[in-house]
Structures are given as structure tokens and as C-alpha cells.
CSV table of C-alpha atoms in Angstrom, one decimal:
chain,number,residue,atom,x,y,z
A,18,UNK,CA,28.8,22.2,-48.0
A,19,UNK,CA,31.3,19.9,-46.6
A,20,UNK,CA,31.3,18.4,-43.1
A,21,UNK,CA,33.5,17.4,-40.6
A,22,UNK,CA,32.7,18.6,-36.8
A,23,UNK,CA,31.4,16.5,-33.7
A,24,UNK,CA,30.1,17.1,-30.8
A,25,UNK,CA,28.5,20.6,-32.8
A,26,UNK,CA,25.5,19.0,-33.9
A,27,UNK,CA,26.2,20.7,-37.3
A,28,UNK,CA,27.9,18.7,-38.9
A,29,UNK,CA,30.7,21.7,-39.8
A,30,UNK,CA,33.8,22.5,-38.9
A,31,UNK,CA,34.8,26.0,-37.7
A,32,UNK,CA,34.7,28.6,-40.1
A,33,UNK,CA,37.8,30.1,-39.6
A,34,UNK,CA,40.2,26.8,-39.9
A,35,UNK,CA,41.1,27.7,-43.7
A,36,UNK,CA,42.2,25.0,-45.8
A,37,UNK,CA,43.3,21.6,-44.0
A,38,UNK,CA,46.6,20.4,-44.7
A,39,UNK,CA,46.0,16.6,-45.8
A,40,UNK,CA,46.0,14.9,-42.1
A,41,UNK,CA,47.9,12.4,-41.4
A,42,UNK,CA,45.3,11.4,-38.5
A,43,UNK,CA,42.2,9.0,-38.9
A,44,UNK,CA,39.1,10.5,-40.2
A,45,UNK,CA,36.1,12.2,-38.2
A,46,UNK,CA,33.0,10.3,-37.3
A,47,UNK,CA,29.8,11.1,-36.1
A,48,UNK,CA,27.7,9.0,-33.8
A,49,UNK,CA,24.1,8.2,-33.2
A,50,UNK,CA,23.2,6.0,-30.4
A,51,UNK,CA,19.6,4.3,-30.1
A,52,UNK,CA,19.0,4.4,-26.3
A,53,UNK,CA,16.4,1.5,-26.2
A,54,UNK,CA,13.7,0.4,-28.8
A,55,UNK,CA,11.1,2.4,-30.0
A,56,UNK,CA,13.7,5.5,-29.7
A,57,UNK,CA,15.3,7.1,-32.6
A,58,UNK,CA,19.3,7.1,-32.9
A,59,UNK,CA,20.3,10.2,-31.2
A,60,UNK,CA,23.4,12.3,-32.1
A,61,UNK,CA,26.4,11.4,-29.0
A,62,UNK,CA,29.2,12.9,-30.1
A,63,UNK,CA,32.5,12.0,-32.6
A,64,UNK,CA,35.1,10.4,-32.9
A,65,UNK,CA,38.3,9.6,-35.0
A,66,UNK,CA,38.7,5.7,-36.7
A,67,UNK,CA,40.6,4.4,-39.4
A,68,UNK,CA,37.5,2.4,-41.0
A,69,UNK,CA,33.5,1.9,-40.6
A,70,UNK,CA,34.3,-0.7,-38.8
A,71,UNK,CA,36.6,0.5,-36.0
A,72,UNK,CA,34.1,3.7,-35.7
A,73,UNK,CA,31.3,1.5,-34.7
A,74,UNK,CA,33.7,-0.6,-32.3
A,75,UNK,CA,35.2,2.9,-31.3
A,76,UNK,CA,31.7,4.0,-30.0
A,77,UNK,CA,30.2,1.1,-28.4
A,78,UNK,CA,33.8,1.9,-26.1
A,79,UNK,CA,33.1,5.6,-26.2
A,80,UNK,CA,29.8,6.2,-26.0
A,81,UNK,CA,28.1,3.0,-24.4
A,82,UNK,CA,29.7,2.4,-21.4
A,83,UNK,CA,26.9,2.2,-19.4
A,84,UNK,CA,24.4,0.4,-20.9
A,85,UNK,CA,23.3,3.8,-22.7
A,86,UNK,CA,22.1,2.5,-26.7
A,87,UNK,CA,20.8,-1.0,-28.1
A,88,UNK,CA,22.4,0.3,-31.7
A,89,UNK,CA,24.7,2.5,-33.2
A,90,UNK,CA,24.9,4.4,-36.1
A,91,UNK,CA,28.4,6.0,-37.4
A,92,UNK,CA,28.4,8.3,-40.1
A,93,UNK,CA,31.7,10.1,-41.8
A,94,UNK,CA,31.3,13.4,-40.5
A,95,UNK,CA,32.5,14.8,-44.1
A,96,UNK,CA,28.9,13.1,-45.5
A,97,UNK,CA,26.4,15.0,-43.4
A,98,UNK,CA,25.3,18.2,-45.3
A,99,UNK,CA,24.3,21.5,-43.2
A,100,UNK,CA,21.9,24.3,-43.2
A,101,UNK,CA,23.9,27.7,-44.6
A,102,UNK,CA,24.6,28.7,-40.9
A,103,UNK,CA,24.6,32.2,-42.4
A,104,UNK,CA,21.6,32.0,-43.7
A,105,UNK,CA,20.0,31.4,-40.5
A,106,UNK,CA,17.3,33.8,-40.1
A,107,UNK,CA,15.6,33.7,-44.0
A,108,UNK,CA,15.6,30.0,-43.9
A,109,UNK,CA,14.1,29.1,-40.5
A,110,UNK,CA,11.9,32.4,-41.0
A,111,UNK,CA,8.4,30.9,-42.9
A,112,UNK,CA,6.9,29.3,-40.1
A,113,UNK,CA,7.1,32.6,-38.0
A,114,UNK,CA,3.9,34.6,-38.0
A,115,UNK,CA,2.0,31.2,-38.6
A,116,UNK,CA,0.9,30.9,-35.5
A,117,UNK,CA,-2.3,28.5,-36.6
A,118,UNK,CA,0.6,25.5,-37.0
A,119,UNK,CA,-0.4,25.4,-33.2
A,120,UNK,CA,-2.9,23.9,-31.3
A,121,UNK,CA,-3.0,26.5,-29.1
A,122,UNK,CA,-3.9,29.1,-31.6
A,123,UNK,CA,-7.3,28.1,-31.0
A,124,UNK,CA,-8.7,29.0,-28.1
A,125,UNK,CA,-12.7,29.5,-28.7
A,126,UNK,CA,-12.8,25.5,-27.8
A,127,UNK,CA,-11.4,25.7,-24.2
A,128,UNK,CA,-13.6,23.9,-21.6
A,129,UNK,CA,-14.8,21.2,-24.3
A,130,UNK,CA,-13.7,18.1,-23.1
A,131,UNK,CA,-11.2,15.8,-25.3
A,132,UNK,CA,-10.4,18.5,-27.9
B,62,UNK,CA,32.7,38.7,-51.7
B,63,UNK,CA,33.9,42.8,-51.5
B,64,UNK,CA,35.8,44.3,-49.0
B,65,UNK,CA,32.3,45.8,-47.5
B,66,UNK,CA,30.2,42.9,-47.5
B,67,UNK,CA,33.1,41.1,-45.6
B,68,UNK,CA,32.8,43.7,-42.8
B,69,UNK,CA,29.2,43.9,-42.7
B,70,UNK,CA,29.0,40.2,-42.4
B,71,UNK,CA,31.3,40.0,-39.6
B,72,UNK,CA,29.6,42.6,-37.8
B,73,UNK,CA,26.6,41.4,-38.2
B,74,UNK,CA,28.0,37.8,-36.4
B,75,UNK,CA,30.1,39.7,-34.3
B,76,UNK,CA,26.5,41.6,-32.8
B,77,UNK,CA,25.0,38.1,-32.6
B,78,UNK,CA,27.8,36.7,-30.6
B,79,UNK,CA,27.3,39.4,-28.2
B,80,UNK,CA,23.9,39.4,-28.5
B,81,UNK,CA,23.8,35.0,-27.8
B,82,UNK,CA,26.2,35.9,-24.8
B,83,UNK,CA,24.0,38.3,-23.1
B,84,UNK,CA,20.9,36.4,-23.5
B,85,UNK,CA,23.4,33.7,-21.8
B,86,UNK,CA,22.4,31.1,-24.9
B,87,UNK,CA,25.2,29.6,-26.5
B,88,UNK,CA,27.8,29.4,-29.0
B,89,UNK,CA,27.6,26.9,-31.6
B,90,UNK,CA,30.7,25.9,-33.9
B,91,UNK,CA,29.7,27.6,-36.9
B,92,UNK,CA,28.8,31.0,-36.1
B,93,UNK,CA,31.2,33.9,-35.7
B,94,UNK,CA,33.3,34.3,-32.5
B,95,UNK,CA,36.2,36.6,-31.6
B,96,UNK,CA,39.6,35.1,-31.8
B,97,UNK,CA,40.1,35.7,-28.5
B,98,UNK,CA,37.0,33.2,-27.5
B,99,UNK,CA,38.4,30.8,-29.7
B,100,UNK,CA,42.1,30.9,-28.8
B,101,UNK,CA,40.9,30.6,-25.0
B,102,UNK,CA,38.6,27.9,-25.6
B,103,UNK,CA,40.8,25.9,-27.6
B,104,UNK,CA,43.7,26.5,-24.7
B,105,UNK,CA,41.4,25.7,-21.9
B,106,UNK,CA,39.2,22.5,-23.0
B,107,UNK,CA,43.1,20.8,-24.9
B,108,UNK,CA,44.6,21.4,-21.3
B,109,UNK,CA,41.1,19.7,-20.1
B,110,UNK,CA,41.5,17.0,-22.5
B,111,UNK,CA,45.4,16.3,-21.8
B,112,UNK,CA,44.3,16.2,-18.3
B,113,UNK,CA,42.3,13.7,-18.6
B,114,UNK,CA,44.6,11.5,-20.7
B,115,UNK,CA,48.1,11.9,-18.3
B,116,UNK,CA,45.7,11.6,-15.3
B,117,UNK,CA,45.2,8.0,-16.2
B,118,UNK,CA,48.9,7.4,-15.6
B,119,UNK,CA,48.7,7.2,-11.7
B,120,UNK,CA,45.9,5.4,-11.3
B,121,UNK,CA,46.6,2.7,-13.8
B,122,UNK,CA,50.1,2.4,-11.9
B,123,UNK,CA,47.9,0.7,-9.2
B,124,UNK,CA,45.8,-1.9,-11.3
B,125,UNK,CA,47.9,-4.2,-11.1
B,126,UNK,CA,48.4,-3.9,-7.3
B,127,UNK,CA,44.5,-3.3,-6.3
B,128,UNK,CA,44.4,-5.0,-3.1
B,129,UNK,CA,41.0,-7.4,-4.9
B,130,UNK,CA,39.4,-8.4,-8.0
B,131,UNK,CA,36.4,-6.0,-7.4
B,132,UNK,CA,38.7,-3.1,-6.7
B,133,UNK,CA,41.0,-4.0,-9.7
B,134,UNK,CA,37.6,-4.2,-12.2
B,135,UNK,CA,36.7,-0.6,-10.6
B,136,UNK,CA,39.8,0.9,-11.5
B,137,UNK,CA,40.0,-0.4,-15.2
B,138,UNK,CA,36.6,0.5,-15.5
B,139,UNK,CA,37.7,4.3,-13.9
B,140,UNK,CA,40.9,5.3,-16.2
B,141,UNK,CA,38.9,3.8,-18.7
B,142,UNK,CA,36.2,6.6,-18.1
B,143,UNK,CA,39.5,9.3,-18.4
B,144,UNK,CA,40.2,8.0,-21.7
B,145,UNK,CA,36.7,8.7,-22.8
B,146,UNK,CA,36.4,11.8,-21.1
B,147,UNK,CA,39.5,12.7,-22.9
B,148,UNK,CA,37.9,12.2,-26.4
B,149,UNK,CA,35.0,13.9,-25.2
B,150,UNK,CA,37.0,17.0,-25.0
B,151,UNK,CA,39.5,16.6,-27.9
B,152,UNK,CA,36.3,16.5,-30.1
B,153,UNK,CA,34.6,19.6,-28.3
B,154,UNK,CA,38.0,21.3,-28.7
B,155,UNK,CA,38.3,20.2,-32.3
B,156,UNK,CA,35.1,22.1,-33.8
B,157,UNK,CA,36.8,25.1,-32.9
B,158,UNK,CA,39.5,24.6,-35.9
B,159,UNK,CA,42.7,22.6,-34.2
B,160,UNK,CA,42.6,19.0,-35.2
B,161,UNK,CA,42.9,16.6,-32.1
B,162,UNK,CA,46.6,15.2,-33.9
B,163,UNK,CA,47.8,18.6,-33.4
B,164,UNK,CA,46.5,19.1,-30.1
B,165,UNK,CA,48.4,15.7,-28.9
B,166,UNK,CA,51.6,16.5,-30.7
B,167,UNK,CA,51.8,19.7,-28.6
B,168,UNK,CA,51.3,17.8,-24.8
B,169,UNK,CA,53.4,15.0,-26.7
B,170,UNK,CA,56.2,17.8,-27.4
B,171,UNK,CA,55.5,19.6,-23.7
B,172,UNK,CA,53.8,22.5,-25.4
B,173,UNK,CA,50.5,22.3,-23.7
B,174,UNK,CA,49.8,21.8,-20.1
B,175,UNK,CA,47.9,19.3,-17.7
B,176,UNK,CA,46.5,19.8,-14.3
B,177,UNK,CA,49.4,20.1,-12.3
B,178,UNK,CA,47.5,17.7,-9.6
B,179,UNK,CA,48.8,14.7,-11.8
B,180,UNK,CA,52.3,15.2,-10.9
B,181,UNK,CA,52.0,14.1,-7.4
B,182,UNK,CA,53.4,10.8,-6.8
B,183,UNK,CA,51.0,8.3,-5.7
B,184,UNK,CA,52.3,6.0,-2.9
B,185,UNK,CA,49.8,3.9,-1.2
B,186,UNK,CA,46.6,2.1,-2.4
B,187,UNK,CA,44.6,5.0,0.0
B,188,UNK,CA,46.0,7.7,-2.5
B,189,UNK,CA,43.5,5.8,-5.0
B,190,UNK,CA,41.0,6.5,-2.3
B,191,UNK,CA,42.5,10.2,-1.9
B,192,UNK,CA,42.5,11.1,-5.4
B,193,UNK,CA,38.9,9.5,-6.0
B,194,UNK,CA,37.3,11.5,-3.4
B,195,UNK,CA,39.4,15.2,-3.2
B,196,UNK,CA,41.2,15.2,-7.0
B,197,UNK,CA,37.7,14.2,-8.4
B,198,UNK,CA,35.8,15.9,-5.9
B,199,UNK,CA,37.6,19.1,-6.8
B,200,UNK,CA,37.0,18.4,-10.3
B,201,UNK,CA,33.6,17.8,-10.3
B,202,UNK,CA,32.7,20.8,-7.9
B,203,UNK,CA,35.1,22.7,-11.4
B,204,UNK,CA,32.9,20.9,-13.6
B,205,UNK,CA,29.3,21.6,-12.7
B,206,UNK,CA,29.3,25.3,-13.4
B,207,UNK,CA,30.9,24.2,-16.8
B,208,UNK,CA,28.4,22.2,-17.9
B,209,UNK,CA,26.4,25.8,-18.9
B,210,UNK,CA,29.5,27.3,-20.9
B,211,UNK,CA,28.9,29.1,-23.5
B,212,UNK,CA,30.3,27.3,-25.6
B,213,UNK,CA,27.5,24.4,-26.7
B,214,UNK,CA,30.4,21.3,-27.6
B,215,UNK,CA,32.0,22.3,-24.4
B,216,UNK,CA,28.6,22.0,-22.0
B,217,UNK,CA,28.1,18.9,-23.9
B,218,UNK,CA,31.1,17.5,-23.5
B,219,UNK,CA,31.0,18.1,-19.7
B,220,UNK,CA,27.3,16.9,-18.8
B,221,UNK,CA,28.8,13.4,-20.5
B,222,UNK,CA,32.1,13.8,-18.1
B,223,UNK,CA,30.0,14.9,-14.8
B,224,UNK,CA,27.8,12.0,-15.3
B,225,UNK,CA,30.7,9.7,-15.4
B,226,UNK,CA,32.6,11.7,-12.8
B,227,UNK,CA,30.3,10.9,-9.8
B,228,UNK,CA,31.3,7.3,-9.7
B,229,UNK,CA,34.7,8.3,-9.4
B,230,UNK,CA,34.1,10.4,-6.4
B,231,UNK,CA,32.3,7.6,-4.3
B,232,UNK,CA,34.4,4.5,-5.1
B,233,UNK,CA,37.4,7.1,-3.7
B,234,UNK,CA,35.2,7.9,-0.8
B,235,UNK,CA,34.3,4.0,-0.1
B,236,UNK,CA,38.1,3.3,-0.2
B,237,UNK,CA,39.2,5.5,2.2
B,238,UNK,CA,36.2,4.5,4.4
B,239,UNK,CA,37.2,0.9,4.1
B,240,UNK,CA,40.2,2.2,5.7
B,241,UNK,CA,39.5,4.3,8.0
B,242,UNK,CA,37.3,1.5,9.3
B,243,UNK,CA,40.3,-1.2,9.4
B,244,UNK,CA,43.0,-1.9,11.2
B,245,UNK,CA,45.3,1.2,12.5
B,246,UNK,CA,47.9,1.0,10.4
B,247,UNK,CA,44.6,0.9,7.3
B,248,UNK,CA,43.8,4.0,9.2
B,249,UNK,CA,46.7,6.0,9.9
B,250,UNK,CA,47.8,5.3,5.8
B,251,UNK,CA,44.3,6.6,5.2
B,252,UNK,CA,44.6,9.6,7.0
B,253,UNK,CA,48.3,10.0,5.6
B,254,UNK,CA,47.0,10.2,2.0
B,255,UNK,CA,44.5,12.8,2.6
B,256,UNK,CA,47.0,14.9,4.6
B,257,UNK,CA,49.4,14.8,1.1
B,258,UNK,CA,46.3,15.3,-1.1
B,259,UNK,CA,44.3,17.8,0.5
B,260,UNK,CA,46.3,21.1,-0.2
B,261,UNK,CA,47.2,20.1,-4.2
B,262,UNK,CA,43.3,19.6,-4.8
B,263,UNK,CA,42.0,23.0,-3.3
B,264,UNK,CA,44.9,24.2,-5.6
B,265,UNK,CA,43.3,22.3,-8.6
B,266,UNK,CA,40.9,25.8,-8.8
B,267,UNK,CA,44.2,27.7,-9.4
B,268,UNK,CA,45.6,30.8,-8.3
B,269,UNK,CA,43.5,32.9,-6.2
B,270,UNK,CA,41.3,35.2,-7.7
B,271,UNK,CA,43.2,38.3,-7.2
B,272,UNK,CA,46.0,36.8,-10.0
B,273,UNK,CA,44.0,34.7,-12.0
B,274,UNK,CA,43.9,36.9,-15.1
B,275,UNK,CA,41.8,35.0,-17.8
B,276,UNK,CA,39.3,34.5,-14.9
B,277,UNK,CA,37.7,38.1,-16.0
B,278,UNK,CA,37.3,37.3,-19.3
B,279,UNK,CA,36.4,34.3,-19.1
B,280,UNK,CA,33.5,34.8,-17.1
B,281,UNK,CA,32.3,37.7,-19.2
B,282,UNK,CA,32.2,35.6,-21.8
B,283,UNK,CA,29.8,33.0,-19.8
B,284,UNK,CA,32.5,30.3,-19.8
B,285,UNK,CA,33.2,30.1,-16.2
B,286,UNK,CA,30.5,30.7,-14.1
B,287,UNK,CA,32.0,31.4,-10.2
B,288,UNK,CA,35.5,32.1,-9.7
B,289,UNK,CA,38.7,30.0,-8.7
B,290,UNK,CA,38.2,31.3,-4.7
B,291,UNK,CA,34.2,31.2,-5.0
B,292,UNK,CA,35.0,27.3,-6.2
B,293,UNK,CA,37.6,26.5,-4.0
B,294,UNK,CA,35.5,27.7,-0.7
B,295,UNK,CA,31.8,25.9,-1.8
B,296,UNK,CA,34.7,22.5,-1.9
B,297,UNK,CA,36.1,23.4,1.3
B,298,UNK,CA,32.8,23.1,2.8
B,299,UNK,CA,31.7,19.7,1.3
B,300,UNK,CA,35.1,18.1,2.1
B,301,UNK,CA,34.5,19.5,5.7
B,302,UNK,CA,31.3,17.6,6.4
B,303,UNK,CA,32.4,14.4,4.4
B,304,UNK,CA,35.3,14.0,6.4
B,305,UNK,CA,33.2,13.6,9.5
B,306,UNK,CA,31.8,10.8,7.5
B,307,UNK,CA,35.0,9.0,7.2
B,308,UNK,CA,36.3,9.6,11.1
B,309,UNK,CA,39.1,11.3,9.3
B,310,UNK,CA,40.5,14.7,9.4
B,311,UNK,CA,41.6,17.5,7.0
B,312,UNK,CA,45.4,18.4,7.8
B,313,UNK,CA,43.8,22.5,8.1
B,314,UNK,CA,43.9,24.0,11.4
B,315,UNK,CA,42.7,27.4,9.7
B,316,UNK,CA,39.2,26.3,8.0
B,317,UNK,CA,36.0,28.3,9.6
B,318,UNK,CA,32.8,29.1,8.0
B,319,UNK,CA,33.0,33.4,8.3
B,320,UNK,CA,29.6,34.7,9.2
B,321,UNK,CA,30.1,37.7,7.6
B,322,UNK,CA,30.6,36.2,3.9
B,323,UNK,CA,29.0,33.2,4.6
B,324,UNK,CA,31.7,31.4,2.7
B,325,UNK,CA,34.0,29.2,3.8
B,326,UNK,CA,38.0,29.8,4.5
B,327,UNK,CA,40.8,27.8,4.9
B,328,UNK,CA,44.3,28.1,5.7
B,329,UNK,CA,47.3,29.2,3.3
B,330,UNK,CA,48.1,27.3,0.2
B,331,UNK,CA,51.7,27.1,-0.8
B,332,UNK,CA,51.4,29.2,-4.3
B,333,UNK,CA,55.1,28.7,-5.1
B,334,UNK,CA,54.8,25.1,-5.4
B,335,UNK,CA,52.2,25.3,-7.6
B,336,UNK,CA,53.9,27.6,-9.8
B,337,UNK,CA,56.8,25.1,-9.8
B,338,UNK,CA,54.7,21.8,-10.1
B,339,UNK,CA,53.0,24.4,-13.0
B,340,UNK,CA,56.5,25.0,-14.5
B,341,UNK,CA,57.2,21.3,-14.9
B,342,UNK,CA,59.3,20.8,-12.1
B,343,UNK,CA,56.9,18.8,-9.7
B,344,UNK,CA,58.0,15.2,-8.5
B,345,UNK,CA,56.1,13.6,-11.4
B,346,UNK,CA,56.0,15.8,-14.6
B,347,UNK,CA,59.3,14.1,-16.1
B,348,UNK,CA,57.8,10.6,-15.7
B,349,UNK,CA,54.4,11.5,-17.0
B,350,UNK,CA,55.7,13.3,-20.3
B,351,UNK,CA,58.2,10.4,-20.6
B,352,UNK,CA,55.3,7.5,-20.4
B,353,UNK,CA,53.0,9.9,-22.7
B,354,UNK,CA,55.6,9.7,-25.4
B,355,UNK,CA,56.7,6.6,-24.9
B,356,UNK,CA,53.0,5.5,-25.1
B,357,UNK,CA,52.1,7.3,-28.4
B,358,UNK,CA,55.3,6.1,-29.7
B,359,UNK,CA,54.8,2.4,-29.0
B,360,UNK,CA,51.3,2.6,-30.4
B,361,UNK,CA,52.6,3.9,-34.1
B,362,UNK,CA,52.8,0.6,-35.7
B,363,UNK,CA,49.0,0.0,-34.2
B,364,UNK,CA,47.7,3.4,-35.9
B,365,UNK,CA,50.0,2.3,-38.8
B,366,UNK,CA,48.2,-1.1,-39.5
B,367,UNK,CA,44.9,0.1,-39.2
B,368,UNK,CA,45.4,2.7,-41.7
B,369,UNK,CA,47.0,0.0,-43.8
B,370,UNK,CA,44.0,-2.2,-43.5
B,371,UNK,CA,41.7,0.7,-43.7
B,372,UNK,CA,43.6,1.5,-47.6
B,373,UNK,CA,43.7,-1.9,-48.3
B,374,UNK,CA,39.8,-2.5,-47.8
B,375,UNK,CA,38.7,0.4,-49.4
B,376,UNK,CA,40.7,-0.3,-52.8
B,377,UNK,CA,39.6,-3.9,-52.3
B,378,UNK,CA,35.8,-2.5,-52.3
B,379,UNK,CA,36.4,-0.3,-55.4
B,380,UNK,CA,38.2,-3.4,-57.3
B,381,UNK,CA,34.5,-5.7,-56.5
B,382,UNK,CA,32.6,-3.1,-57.7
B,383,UNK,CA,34.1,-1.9,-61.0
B,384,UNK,CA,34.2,-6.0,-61.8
């Protein structure tokens, strides 16, 4: 599936744009920002840079302004693959009805201590 | 795909558009939404975006003449904030289909518009105070409420903007305190640039709600959350107390809290300037298009080299690793 959104943490543009002309404009990246150690990289947002370069220079100015990550990761947009969005509910469905994944499926333990 | 599976398929998304609405969840880029949504949203968060980008023309007019170093590092550090703001919202608007190149070529070409509030002239160093605390007071009391749209890039987008905004609002507010705390002639220019700014930022909701006709819509579709009058009167009442704050007053004989609606009123805007200011004939809009052109076209060579360089690098890369 190809890529190429932002800020839609899906990695996907709009269904409905049909086929992209060849832009003339810089291509799409996404960016993860690590807010301090011991913290995974985070999805921020997107941007548009010439180069892998300029994208991480592009987001330190866009998206750590304030002190907000200790690293950055930038990713072309068109590189991140993405769940079938229309194949939502068969996908994600397994883990429904398995409610024993869950600590609090189990319930004849209440009142012991440290459980 | 047949004909019938193609109509099943968008009804079934079209039920689970309606469905996401009325659960008040939200909208993500891939799934199915009505043309309408997406022709609205597209219109509404550009015109947010260009906003943002020509409304870092009249402040940056005063960097160079910010009365100290502290105040000059403030306001870098402010239409710098507008710049990213504006990215933040060309990307939001970009996952619904219209690249962000497209979306500049029409404000470039006058296609799309701005906030009208950018083409008022600012005169004295207190309209930076003026526009810091009423123009981005106005637009963060817009903003909140947006920050739950529908629409998931757009409430991102905005809970990034709001965050940034509140800065804004209080260096605005310290300037014209500064002022109103000086000398009289500090004082009377502060009071002089809230008496130009006032009426254009309780405009900045736009027209009231009784000719506002995407308002209807656009709440039904959980986009806007109160209404342009329901906005404009929660502002009016903030503005009212801060201005006691400042030993200042608002240039609005008419304001009152009514009982009755427990809302608060103010006196009559001029609707036909906006609509003019709106139509492009404000005191500014000819100088801002001019310097947004002039702008994108002096940066060409810029975008030019770098995608030069960019080529260059990448074929030099291929080159090391098929040797």
C-alpha cells in the first residue's frame, strides 16, 4: 500500500485524491520526536523537505521549538506501510471475545494482597 | 470491483461516517467522508493555514523597530510560531487530497482567503501589544472548541497551535500593560491601539449567526462546536474583565452582561467593512498579496538549489553503491 499523509497517523493519503500528477513540490515526511530519554519516538506530525537532511533540520524548527524531544526520527511518508483501512473490523477483530488477555478477567483473587 | 460492490462499500463507509459523527469520535484520513465534509474542510483549515502565513507580515514589519532586544527576540520567536502553525495546518489540510503546493499557488494567485483581521495597518509598537492580546485572544477563544473537530489531523493540528498560541496572548497583554503603566503619551498610544483593534477582532468570529450559512453544517458535522455570536459574546466577556487589568478601556459604550441570556452583548459591528476588508478591498490586502508573492518568488532559486542538491546527492549515493 503506498504512503504519503501526515499529521493522520496512517501513513495514507486520502482515498479519493486519484492519481497524483508528478509534483513539482518537495516530498512528504513524517516525524517522530523522542521527548526525553527512556521515551519512545512519538509520531508529531509532517512535513515537506527536499532531502533526509533538511527533514531532520526542518523538524528540529517545526516541531522542537520548545525544548519538546532529545531526537528525531524522519521517515518518507511514501515508506510507511498501512493496515487495509477497509479492512478494519476483520483485522483488529481476534482479540475481541478474549477477554482472559486481561488482568481483570480474573476476579476470584480480589482482596489477596500483591496479585 | 462491480458496480454493486462499489455502492455497498460506500454505504457501508458512508453509515460509519455518520455513525463516528454521532458517537462524536472522529474522522480519520482514510475512511470515507462526504464530498461536502471534505470540500469544507479543505476550504476552512487552507484559509486557516494562509492565515497564519500573511499574518506574519505585520508583525515582522516591527522586528526591526521593537523598542529592546528582549522584545525584538519575543517577536522572532512569535511570527516564527505563525510559520509553524502554518505547516501545522497545510499538512492537516493535505491528508484530505489537495497538496500543500496547490493550496499556496491559490492564496499566491488570490484564490483563497485569509482572516480579513490581517489587513489592518499596524501603526504603533502598542498594535503589537493590540494584536497579541485581542487578534490572538480572539483566535484562541476560535481555537479551543476546534481542538475537538471531527476531523482527527485538524484537532491535532490545533492542540499544537493552542499550545503555542497562549504565549502570544500574554506577551500582547504585558506590552500594552507596560504602556498603560508609562508615560501618558505610552498610555494614550496604548489605549489608541485597542480602540482601532477592538471592533476588527470581535469581527474575527465572522458574520453573525443569523448569515453565517456554513455555520449549520458545520456544526452538524461536529467541526465547530458553538457558533460565531456564542464565540464572539464568551470573548467579550474575557476582554471585559482583562481590560480592568490593564487601566484601559474598550471603545464600546453598548457591552452589558443580559440577565436573561446570561451572555454577554456588545454594541454594533460595522458588517459592511468586513464584507469589503473580506472582498479584498481593506487598507492592507494589496500589500499583503504583493509581499506573499513577492516572497515566494524571491525564494525560487532557494527551493531550486535544494532540489538540485537533493538530485545531485541521491545519484551521487547510487553511483558509490553500484561501484
Amino acid at each position: 500500500m503506498t504512503g504519503g499523509s501526515t499529521t493522520g497517523d496512517d501513513g495514507a493519503t486520502a482515498p479519493s485524491t486519484g492519481v497524483s500528477e508528478k509534483r513539482q513540490g518537495w516530498p512528504l515526511w513524517e516525524v517522530f520526536v523522542r521527548s526525553s530519554r527512556g521515551l519512545s519516538h512519538v509520531h508529531a506530525g509532517s512535513l515537506h523537505a527536499p532531502d533526509a537532511d533538511m527533514a531532520v533540520r526542518n523538524a528540529r524548527d517545526l516541531y522542537t521549538r520548545r525544548n519538546e524531544g532529545v531526537s528525531l526520527w524522519v521517515v518518507p511518508s511514501s515508506s510507511i506501510i498501512t493496515s487495509d483501512p477497509d479492512a478494519k473490523g476483520q483485522f483488529f477483530e481476534s482479540p475481541q471475545g478474549k477477554d482472559y488477555r486481561h488482568a481483570t478477567y480474573y476476579t476470584k483473587s480480589e482482596g489477596v494482597k500483591h496479585l | 470491483m462491480t458496480t454493486t460492490a462499489a455502492v455497498e462499500q460506500i454505504e457501508a463507509g458512508e453509515q460509519l461516517f455518520n455513525d463516528l459523527i454521532a458517537r462524536d469520535s472522529r474522522i480519520e484520513p482514510r475512511d470515507w467522508m462526504p464530498e461536502a465534509y471534505r470540500k469544507s474542510l479543505t476550504r476552512q483549515i487552507s484559509q486557516h493555514a494562509h492565515s497564519e502565513i500573511i499574518g506574519m507580515q505585520p508583525e515582522a514589519n516591527w522586528i526591526t523597530r521593537a523598542p529592546s532586544l528582549k522584545r525584538k527576540a519575543i517577536l522572532m520567536a512569535k511570527v516564527q510560531d505563525e510559520a509553524g502553525h502554518g505547516l501545522y495546518l497545510y499538512s492537516a489540510a493535505e491528508t484530505l487530497g489537495t497538496p500543500r503546493d496547490k493550496m499556496s499557488e491559490d492564496l499566491i494567485a488570490g484564490k483563497a482567503r485569509y482572516s480579513s483581521i490581517f489587513n489592518y495597518p499596524v501603526l504603533t509598537w502598542a498594535d503589537i501589544g493590540a494584536i497579541g492580546w485581542l487578534v490572538d485572544g480572539a483566535a484562541i477563544c476560535n481555537q479551543v472548541p476546534l481542538c475537538r473537530a471531527s476531523y482527527g489531523p485538524y484537532g491535532r493540528a490545533m492542540v499544537r497551535v493552542c499550545k503555542e498560541e497562549s504565549f502570544h496572548q500574554r506577551q500582547g497583554f504585558e506590552i500594552l500593560l507596560e504602556l498603560a503603566n508609562g508615560t501618558p503619551a505610552q498610555r494614550e498610544m496604548a489605549q489608541d491601539a485597542v480602540n482601532r483593534w477592538y471592533a476588527p477582532s470581535l469581527m474575527m468570529f465572522g458574520p453573525p449567526d443569523d448569515d453565517s450559512p456554513n455555520s449549520k453544517q458545520s456544526m452538524a458535522w461536529n467541526i465547530k462546536r458553538f457558533s460565531n455570536d456564542e464565540l464572539r459574546s464568551r470573548f467579550v466577556g474575557m476582554m471585559v474583565e482583562q481590560v480592568e487589568a490593564l487601566g484601559l478601556t474598550l471603545p464600546d459604550a453598548d457591552i452589558r452582561f443580559d440577565e436573561e441570556t446570561q451572555k454577554w452583548e456588545h454594541g454594533p459591528l460595522d458588517w459592511n467593512e468586513f464584507a469589503e476588508v473580506l472582498a479584498g478591498r481593506g487598507p492592507c490586502n494589496a500589500q499583503r498579496m504583493e509581499r506573499r508573492r513577492e516572497a515566494h518568488e524571491d525564494g525560487a532559486w532557494v527551493r531550486e538549489a535544494a532540489v538540485a542538491y537533493a538530485e545531485k546527492q541521491a545519484l551521487k549515493a547510487a553511483q558509490q553503491k553500484a561501484a
